PDB file of C-alpha atoms in Angstrom:
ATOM      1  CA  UNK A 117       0.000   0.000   0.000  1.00 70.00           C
ATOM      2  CA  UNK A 118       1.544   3.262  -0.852  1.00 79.00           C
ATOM      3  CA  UNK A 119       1.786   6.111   1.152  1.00 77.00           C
ATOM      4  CA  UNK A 120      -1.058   8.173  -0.090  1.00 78.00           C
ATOM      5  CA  UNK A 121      -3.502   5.342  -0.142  1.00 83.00           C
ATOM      6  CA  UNK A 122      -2.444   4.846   3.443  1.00 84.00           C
ATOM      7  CA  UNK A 123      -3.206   8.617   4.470  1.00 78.00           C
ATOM      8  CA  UNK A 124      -6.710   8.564   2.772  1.00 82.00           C
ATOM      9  CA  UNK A 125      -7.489   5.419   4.895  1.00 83.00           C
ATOM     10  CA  UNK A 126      -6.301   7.025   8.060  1.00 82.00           C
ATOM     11  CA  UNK A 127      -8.635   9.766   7.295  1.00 80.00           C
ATOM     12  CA  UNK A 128     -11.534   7.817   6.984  1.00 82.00           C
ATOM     13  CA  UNK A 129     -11.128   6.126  10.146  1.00 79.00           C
ATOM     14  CA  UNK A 130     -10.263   8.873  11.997  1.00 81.00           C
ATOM     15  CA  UNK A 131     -13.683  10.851  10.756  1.00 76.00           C
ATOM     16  CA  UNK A 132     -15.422   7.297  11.341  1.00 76.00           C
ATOM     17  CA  UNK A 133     -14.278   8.030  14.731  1.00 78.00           C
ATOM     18  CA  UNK A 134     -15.101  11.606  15.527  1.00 73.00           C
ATOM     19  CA  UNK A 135     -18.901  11.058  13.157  1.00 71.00           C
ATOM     20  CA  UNK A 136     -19.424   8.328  15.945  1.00 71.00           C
ATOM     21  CA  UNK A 137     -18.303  10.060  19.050  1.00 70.00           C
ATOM     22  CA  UNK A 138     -20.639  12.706  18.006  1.00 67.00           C
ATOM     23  CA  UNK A 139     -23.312  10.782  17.380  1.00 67.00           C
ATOM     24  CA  UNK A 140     -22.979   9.506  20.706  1.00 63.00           C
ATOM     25  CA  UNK A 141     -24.002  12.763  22.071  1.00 61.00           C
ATOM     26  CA  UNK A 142     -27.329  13.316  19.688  1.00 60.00           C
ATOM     27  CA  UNK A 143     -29.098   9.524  20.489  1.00 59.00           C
ATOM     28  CA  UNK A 144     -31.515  10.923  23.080  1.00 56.00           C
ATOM     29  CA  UNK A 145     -34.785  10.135  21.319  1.00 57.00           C
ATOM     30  CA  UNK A 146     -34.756   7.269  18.789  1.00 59.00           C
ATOM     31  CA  UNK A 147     -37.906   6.924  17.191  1.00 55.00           C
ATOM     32  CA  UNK A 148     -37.903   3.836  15.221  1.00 64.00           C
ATOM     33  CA  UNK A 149     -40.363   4.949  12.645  1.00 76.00           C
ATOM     34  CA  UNK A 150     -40.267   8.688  10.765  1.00 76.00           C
ATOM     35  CA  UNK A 151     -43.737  10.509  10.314  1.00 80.00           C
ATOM     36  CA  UNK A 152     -42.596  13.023   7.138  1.00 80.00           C
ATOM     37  CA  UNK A 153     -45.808  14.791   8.462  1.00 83.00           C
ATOM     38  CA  UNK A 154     -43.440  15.454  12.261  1.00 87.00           C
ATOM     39  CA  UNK A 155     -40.542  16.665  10.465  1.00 90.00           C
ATOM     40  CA  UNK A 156     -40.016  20.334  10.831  1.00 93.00           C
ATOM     41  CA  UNK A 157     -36.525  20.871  11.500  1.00 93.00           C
ATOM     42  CA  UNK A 158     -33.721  18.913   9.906  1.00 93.00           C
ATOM     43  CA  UNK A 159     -29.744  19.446   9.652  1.00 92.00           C
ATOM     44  CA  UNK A 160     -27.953  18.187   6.872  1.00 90.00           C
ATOM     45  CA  UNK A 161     -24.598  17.367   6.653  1.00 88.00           C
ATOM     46  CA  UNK A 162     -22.306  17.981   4.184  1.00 84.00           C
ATOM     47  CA  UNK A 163     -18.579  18.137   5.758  1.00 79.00           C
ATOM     48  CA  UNK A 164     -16.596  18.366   3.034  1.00 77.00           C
ATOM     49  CA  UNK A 165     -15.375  20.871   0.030  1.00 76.00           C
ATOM     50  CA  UNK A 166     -17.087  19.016  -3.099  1.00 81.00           C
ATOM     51  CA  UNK A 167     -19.340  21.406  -4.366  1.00 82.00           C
ATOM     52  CA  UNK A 168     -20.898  18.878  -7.045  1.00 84.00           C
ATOM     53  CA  UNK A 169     -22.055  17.040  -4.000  1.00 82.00           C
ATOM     54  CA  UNK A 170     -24.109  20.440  -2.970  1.00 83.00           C
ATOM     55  CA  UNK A 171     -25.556  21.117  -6.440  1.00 85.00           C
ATOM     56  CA  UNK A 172     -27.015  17.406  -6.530  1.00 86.00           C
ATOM     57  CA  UNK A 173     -28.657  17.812  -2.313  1.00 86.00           C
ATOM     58  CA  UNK A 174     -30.245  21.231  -4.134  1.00 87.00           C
ATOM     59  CA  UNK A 175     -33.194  19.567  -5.115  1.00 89.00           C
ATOM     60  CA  UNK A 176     -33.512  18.158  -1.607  1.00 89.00           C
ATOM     61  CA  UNK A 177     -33.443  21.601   0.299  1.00 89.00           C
ATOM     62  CA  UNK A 178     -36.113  22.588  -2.229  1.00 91.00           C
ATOM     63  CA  UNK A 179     -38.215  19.264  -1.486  1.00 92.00           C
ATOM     64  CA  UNK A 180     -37.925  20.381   2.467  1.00 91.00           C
ATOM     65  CA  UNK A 181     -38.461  23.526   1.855  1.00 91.00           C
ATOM     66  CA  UNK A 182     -41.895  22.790  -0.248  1.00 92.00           C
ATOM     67  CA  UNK A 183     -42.366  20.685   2.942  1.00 92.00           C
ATOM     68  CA  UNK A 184     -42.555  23.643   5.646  1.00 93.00           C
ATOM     69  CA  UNK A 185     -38.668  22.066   6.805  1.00 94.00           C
ATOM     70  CA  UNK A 186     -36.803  24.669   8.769  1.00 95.00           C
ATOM     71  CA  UNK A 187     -33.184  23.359   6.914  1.00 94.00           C
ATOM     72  CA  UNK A 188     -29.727  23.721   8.587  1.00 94.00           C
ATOM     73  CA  UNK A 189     -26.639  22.596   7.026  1.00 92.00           C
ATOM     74  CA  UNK A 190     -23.702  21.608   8.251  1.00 91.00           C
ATOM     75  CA  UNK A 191     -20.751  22.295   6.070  1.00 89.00           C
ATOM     76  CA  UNK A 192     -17.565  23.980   5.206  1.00 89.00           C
ATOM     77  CA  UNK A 193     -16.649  27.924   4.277  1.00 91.00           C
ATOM     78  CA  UNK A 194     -16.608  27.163   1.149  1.00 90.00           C
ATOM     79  CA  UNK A 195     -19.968  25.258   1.287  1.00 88.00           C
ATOM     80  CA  UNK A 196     -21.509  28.134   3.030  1.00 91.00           C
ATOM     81  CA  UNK A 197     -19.698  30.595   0.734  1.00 91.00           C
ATOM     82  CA  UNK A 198     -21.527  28.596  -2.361  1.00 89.00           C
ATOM     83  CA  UNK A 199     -24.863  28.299  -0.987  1.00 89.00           C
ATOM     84  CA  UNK A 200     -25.501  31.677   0.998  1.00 89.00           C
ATOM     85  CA  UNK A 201     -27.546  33.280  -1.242  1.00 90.00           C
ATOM     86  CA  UNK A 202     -30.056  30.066  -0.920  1.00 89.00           C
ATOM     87  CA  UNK A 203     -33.487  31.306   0.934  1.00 90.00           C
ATOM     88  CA  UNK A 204     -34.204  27.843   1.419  1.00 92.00           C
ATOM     89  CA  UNK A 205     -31.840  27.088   4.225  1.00 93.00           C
ATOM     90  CA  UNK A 206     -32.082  28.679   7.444  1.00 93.00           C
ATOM     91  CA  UNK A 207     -28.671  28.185   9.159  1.00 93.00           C
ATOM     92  CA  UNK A 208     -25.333  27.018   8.613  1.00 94.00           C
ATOM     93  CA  UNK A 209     -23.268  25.751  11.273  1.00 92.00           C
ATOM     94  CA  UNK A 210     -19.525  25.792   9.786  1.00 91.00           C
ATOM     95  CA  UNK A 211     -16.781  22.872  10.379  1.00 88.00           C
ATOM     96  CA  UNK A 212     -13.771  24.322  10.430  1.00 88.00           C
ATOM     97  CA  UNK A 213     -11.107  21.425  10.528  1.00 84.00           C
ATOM     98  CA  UNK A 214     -11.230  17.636  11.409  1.00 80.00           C
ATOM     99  CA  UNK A 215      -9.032  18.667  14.605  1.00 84.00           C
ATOM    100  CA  UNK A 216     -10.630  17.219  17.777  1.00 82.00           C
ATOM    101  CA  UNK A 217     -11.041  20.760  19.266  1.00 86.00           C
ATOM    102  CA  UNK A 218     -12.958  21.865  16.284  1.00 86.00           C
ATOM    103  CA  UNK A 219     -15.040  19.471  16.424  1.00 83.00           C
ATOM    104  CA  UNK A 220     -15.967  19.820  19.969  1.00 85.00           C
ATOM    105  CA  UNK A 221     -16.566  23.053  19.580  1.00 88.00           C
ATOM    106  CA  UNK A 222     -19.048  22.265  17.031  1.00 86.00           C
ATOM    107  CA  UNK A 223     -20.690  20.105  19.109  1.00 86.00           C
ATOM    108  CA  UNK A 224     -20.934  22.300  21.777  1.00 88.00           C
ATOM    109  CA  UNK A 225     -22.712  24.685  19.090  1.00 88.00           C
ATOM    110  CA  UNK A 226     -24.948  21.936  18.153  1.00 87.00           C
ATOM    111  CA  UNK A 227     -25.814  20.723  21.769  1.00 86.00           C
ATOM    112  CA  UNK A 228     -28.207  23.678  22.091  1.00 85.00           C
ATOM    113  CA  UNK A 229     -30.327  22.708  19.036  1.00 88.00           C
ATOM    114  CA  UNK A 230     -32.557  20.481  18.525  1.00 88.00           C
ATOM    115  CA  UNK A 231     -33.538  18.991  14.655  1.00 90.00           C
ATOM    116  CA  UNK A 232     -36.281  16.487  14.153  1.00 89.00           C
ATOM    117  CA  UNK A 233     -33.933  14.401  11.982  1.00 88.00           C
ATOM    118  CA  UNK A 234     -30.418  14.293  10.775  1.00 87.00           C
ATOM    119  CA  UNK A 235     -29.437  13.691   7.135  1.00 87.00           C
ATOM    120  CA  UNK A 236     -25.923  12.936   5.888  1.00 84.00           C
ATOM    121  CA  UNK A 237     -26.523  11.877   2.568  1.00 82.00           C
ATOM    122  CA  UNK A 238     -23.111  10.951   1.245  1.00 74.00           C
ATOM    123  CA  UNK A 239     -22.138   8.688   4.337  1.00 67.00           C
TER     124      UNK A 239
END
């Protein structure tokens, strides 16, 4: 295995990690069926810089939107620089870096709120 191929798997694990450690901490209610007719806040997350991935979710945020969906995203800067003219989302919470004190800090953000449902659509 060669030395890039390497680093992209220790990246994957290591987000594995921190996407489960988080999760951790948003498992209070588990409803094991959804009512679509319940939903009225979601947050989507999108952690990383492909903006193809955020043109293809676009018709989802309308879809939610149609729906009466308050929509949060999580993302990047440059995410949030692409999509902040979009009416259809309400708030974007920003992940800086995959360091472990950015990410608490983003889940100390996060620990205030409250969304009906998460969505991470690529994962």
């Amino acid at each position: 295995m060669g030395l890039g191929a390497f680093h992209k798997k220790k990246r994957y694990c290591i987000n594995k990690i921190k996407i489960n450690f988080l999760s951790f901490f948003f498992t209070r209610k588990k409803n094991d069926k959804i009512n679509a007719d319940n939903i009225k806040t979601c947050l989507l997350i999108h952690d990383n810089n492909k903006l193809g991935d955020l043109i293809v979710l676009s018709s989802l945020y309308r879809e939610l939107s149609n729906r009466g969906v308050k929509l949060s995203i999580l993302t990047t800067e440059t995410g949030k620089a692409f999509l902040s003219g979009n009416s259809r989302i309400h708030q974007f919470y920003i992940k800086k870096s995959n360091a472990i004190s950015d990410v608490l800090a983003l889940r100390k953000q996060l620990s205030g709120e409250s969304f009906d449902i998460v969505l991470d659509p690529f994962e």
